[in-house]
């Protein structure tokens, strides 16, 4: 799901707050008694299995944007902050050859003699900060500059965050008065 609110302010400023929660559950409890044949395989002494998967997460975005036109100049700027958290709990149990019997099924996996247990709990968190400016002259010459700082728990302790700058220039040749090539409606060069 996505919950958001947008506020418009004077002089072209807009603020948007959005929240995206994530929630999921999965359970697969199975038991095959000794008389069960699956895929041509007979489970002597019975076969049990148990799977649990739960996950939870959220993301919170704050976006402030500004758009203005000054004659032949267009300018828009964006500031962004993001925080997020993700958690998951996973388990897998497996057993066979139940003694004295497998009557309790997946509720008594400890009574089998071929145990297999797995657990994969995880947690990650992150935050980001970004600033970007786009400039356009006569809808032909373009300049875009941005810088972003991302922090993420999986980056490790020695480098928990990184900075990513970006710069682009562009020229919309098809908006020039001299451009008149039949069959081409839009032509842009970008670096």
mmCIF file of C-alpha atoms in Angstrom:
data_model
loop_
_atom_site.group_PDB
_atom_site.id
_atom_site.type_symbol
_atom_site.label_atom_id
_atom_site.label_comp_id
_atom_site.label_asym_id
_atom_site.label_seq_id
_atom_site.Cartn_x
_atom_site.Cartn_y
_atom_site.Cartn_z
ATOM 1 C CA UNK A 1 0.000 0.000 0.000
ATOM 2 C CA UNK A 2 1.002 3.612 -0.396
ATOM 3 C CA UNK A 3 -0.285 6.471 1.744
ATOM 4 C CA UNK A 4 0.638 10.000 0.797
ATOM 5 C CA UNK A 5 -0.278 13.643 1.203
ATOM 6 C CA UNK A 6 0.700 16.557 -1.026
ATOM 7 C CA UNK A 7 0.783 20.188 0.024
ATOM 8 C CA UNK A 8 1.118 23.084 -2.421
ATOM 9 C CA UNK A 9 2.752 26.294 -1.252
ATOM 10 C CA UNK A 10 3.140 29.727 -2.858
ATOM 11 C CA UNK A 11 5.893 30.440 -5.399
ATOM 12 C CA UNK A 12 5.779 26.939 -6.935
ATOM 13 C CA UNK A 13 6.796 24.872 -3.896
ATOM 14 C CA UNK A 14 5.243 21.438 -3.373
ATOM 15 C CA UNK A 15 5.774 19.028 -0.483
ATOM 16 C CA UNK A 16 4.870 15.341 -0.626
ATOM 17 C CA UNK A 17 4.992 12.900 2.280
ATOM 18 C CA UNK A 18 4.502 9.227 1.470
ATOM 19 C CA UNK A 19 4.518 6.078 3.583
ATOM 20 C CA UNK A 20 4.673 2.566 2.139
ATOM 21 C CA UNK A 21 4.223 -0.309 4.603
ATOM 22 C CA UNK A 22 4.828 -3.929 3.613
ATOM 23 C CA UNK A 23 3.498 -6.913 5.505
ATOM 24 C CA UNK A 24 3.423 -10.589 4.585
ATOM 25 C CA UNK A 25 2.792 -13.999 6.114
ATOM 26 C CA UNK A 26 3.222 -17.493 4.738
ATOM 27 C CA UNK A 27 2.811 -20.884 6.434
ATOM 28 C CA UNK A 28 3.101 -24.310 4.795
ATOM 29 C CA UNK A 29 2.596 -27.196 7.239
ATOM 30 C CA UNK A 30 2.742 -30.624 5.612
ATOM 31 C CA UNK A 31 2.943 -34.236 6.699
ATOM 32 C CA UNK A 32 3.001 -37.390 4.583
ATOM 33 C CA UNK A 33 2.255 -40.644 6.398
ATOM 34 C CA UNK A 34 4.225 -43.834 5.581
ATOM 35 C CA UNK A 35 1.595 -44.935 3.022
ATOM 36 C CA UNK A 36 1.933 -41.763 0.945
ATOM 37 C CA UNK A 37 3.636 -41.872 -2.427
ATOM 38 C CA UNK A 38 4.702 -38.539 -3.936
ATOM 39 C CA UNK A 39 6.348 -38.438 -7.334
ATOM 40 C CA UNK A 40 7.035 -42.172 -7.191
ATOM 41 C CA UNK A 41 8.766 -41.848 -3.806
ATOM 42 C CA UNK A 42 7.427 -43.670 -0.765
ATOM 43 C CA UNK A 43 8.086 -42.004 2.577
ATOM 44 C CA UNK A 44 9.033 -44.883 4.857
ATOM 45 C CA UNK A 45 8.222 -43.978 8.427
ATOM 46 C CA UNK A 46 6.484 -40.780 7.311
ATOM 47 C CA UNK A 47 7.809 -37.409 6.228
ATOM 48 C CA UNK A 48 7.176 -34.016 7.814
ATOM 49 C CA UNK A 49 7.860 -30.466 6.745
ATOM 50 C CA UNK A 50 7.133 -27.040 8.188
ATOM 51 C CA UNK A 51 7.769 -23.602 6.669
ATOM 52 C CA UNK A 52 7.162 -20.189 8.233
ATOM 53 C CA UNK A 53 7.923 -16.891 6.482
ATOM 54 C CA UNK A 54 6.967 -13.476 7.857
ATOM 55 C CA UNK A 55 8.161 -10.098 6.674
ATOM 56 C CA UNK A 56 7.563 -6.522 7.635
ATOM 57 C CA UNK A 57 8.859 -3.247 6.312
ATOM 58 C CA UNK A 58 8.188 0.394 5.730
ATOM 59 C CA UNK A 59 9.512 3.317 3.727
ATOM 60 C CA UNK A 60 9.003 7.010 4.434
ATOM 61 C CA UNK A 61 9.699 9.631 1.747
ATOM 62 C CA UNK A 62 9.798 13.408 2.126
ATOM 63 C CA UNK A 63 9.976 15.267 -1.190
ATOM 64 C CA UNK A 64 10.179 19.034 -1.595
ATOM 65 C CA UNK A 65 10.046 20.304 -5.174
ATOM 66 C CA UNK A 66 10.094 23.718 -6.797
ATOM 67 C CA UNK A 67 9.240 24.624 -10.403
ATOM 68 C CA UNK A 68 9.529 28.062 -11.978
ATOM 69 C CA UNK A 69 9.568 29.583 -15.446
ATOM 70 C CA UNK A 70 11.402 32.868 -15.986
ATOM 71 C CA UNK A 71 10.804 33.866 -19.597
ATOM 72 C CA UNK A 72 12.914 31.460 -21.689
ATOM 73 C CA UNK A 73 14.363 29.783 -18.581
ATOM 74 C CA UNK A 74 12.829 26.767 -16.826
ATOM 75 C CA UNK A 75 14.119 25.665 -13.472
ATOM 76 C CA UNK A 76 13.053 22.859 -11.189
ATOM 77 C CA UNK A 77 14.694 21.615 -8.022
ATOM 78 C CA UNK A 78 13.990 18.596 -5.845
ATOM 79 C CA UNK A 79 15.088 17.676 -2.318
ATOM 80 C CA UNK A 80 14.416 14.174 -1.002
ATOM 81 C CA UNK A 81 14.922 12.299 2.254
ATOM 82 C CA UNK A 82 14.065 8.622 2.604
ATOM 83 C CA UNK A 83 14.146 6.204 5.540
ATOM 84 C CA UNK A 84 13.360 2.516 5.338
ATOM 85 C CA UNK A 85 13.370 -0.643 7.427
ATOM 86 C CA UNK A 86 12.910 -4.286 6.396
ATOM 87 C CA UNK A 87 12.667 -7.350 8.627
ATOM 88 C CA UNK A 88 12.035 -10.968 7.729
ATOM 89 C CA UNK A 89 11.751 -14.159 9.727
ATOM 90 C CA UNK A 90 12.082 -17.455 7.928
ATOM 91 C CA UNK A 91 12.302 -21.017 9.183
ATOM 92 C CA UNK A 92 12.273 -24.462 7.626
ATOM 93 C CA UNK A 93 12.003 -27.774 9.452
ATOM 94 C CA UNK A 94 12.147 -31.200 7.925
ATOM 95 C CA UNK A 95 12.187 -34.733 9.349
ATOM 96 C CA UNK A 96 11.393 -38.347 8.474
ATOM 97 C CA UNK A 97 11.241 -41.857 9.995
ATOM 98 C CA UNK A 98 9.123 -40.959 13.013
ATOM 99 C CA UNK A 99 9.351 -43.122 16.100
ATOM 100 C CA UNK A 100 7.191 -44.576 17.515
ATOM 101 C CA UNK A 101 4.794 -43.213 14.848
ATOM 102 C CA UNK A 102 4.081 -40.089 12.880
ATOM 103 C CA UNK A 103 0.546 -39.641 14.204
ATOM 104 C CA UNK A 104 1.282 -36.102 15.399
ATOM 105 C CA UNK A 105 2.460 -35.054 11.916
ATOM 106 C CA UNK A 106 4.150 -31.672 11.629
ATOM 107 C CA UNK A 107 3.319 -30.950 15.304
ATOM 108 C CA UNK A 108 6.030 -33.354 16.526
ATOM 109 C CA UNK A 109 8.896 -33.064 14.076
ATOM 110 C CA UNK A 110 11.364 -33.688 16.911
ATOM 111 C CA UNK A 111 10.466 -37.410 16.899
ATOM 112 C CA UNK A 112 11.994 -38.098 13.476
ATOM 113 C CA UNK A 113 15.550 -39.318 12.938
ATOM 114 C CA UNK A 114 16.620 -37.128 9.954
ATOM 115 C CA UNK A 115 16.300 -33.562 11.196
ATOM 116 C CA UNK A 116 17.039 -30.526 9.061
ATOM 117 C CA UNK A 117 16.541 -27.047 10.509
ATOM 118 C CA UNK A 118 17.092 -23.711 8.793
ATOM 119 C CA UNK A 119 16.597 -20.172 10.050
ATOM 120 C CA UNK A 120 17.172 -17.031 7.983
ATOM 121 C CA UNK A 121 16.109 -14.023 10.006
ATOM 122 C CA UNK A 122 17.255 -10.728 8.541
ATOM 123 C CA UNK A 123 17.014 -7.025 9.177
ATOM 124 C CA UNK A 124 18.115 -4.121 6.998
ATOM 125 C CA UNK A 125 17.677 -0.391 7.186
ATOM 126 C CA UNK A 126 18.634 2.561 5.085
ATOM 127 C CA UNK A 127 18.364 6.269 4.565
ATOM 128 C CA UNK A 128 18.937 8.527 1.582
ATOM 129 C CA UNK A 129 19.312 12.217 0.902
ATOM 130 C CA UNK A 130 19.142 13.681 -2.583
ATOM 131 C CA UNK A 131 19.232 17.086 -4.230
ATOM 132 C CA UNK A 132 18.671 17.697 -7.948
ATOM 133 C CA UNK A 133 18.424 20.769 -10.180
ATOM 134 C CA UNK A 134 17.187 20.777 -13.793
ATOM 135 C CA UNK A 135 17.621 23.825 -16.014
ATOM 136 C CA UNK A 136 16.286 24.401 -19.521
ATOM 137 C CA UNK A 137 16.958 27.323 -21.891
ATOM 138 C CA UNK A 138 14.452 27.867 -24.719
ATOM 139 C CA UNK A 139 13.364 24.205 -24.362
ATOM 140 C CA UNK A 140 16.576 23.310 -26.227
ATOM 141 C CA UNK A 141 19.614 23.441 -23.951
ATOM 142 C CA UNK A 142 19.414 21.292 -20.835
ATOM 143 C CA UNK A 143 21.491 20.953 -17.684
ATOM 144 C CA UNK A 144 20.852 18.518 -14.846
ATOM 145 C CA UNK A 145 22.935 18.174 -11.678
ATOM 146 C CA UNK A 146 22.315 15.923 -8.708
ATOM 147 C CA UNK A 147 23.981 14.538 -5.630
ATOM 148 C CA UNK A 148 22.727 11.626 -3.575
ATOM 149 C CA UNK A 149 23.931 10.114 -0.311
ATOM 150 C CA UNK A 150 22.736 6.603 0.496
ATOM 151 C CA UNK A 151 23.241 4.773 3.766
ATOM 152 C CA UNK A 152 22.423 1.082 4.042
ATOM 153 C CA UNK A 153 23.030 -1.414 6.835
ATOM 154 C CA UNK A 154 24.375 -4.016 4.371
ATOM 155 C CA UNK A 155 27.199 -1.658 3.289
ATOM 156 C CA UNK A 156 29.110 -2.688 6.419
ATOM 157 C CA UNK A 157 30.622 -0.829 9.344
ATOM 158 C CA UNK A 158 33.641 0.661 7.581
ATOM 159 C CA UNK A 159 31.627 2.309 4.761
ATOM 160 C CA UNK A 160 28.020 2.661 5.948
ATOM 161 C CA UNK A 161 27.148 5.275 3.321
ATOM 162 C CA UNK A 162 28.230 6.486 -0.112
ATOM 163 C CA UNK A 163 27.809 9.658 -2.163
ATOM 164 C CA UNK A 164 26.744 9.537 -5.823
ATOM 165 C CA UNK A 165 27.001 12.784 -7.829
ATOM 166 C CA UNK A 166 25.585 13.166 -11.318
ATOM 167 C CA UNK A 167 25.788 15.733 -14.112
ATOM 168 C CA UNK A 168 24.129 15.747 -17.524
ATOM 169 C CA UNK A 169 23.916 18.205 -20.409
ATOM 170 C CA UNK A 170 21.510 17.912 -23.284
ATOM 171 C CA UNK A 171 20.495 19.535 -26.521
ATOM 172 C CA UNK A 172 17.054 19.037 -28.084
ATOM 173 C CA UNK A 173 18.096 19.503 -31.690
ATOM 174 C CA UNK A 174 14.552 19.002 -32.987
ATOM 175 C CA UNK A 175 13.467 22.225 -31.220
ATOM 176 C CA UNK A 176 15.988 24.310 -33.168
ATOM 177 C CA UNK A 177 14.559 26.496 -35.992
ATOM 178 C CA UNK A 178 16.935 24.941 -38.551
ATOM 179 C CA UNK A 179 15.834 21.359 -37.807
ATOM 180 C CA UNK A 180 13.446 20.090 -40.450
ATOM 181 C CA UNK A 181 13.982 16.415 -41.128
ATOM 182 C CA UNK A 182 10.944 14.615 -42.378
ATOM 183 C CA UNK A 183 9.960 11.575 -40.297
ATOM 184 C CA UNK A 184 11.832 12.692 -37.150
ATOM 185 C CA UNK A 185 9.667 14.456 -34.595
ATOM 186 C CA UNK A 186 12.090 14.440 -31.673
ATOM 187 C CA UNK A 187 15.887 14.351 -31.661
ATOM 188 C CA UNK A 188 17.974 14.880 -28.521
ATOM 189 C CA UNK A 189 21.663 14.608 -27.696
ATOM 190 C CA UNK A 190 22.601 13.952 -24.089
ATOM 191 C CA UNK A 191 25.850 13.472 -22.243
#
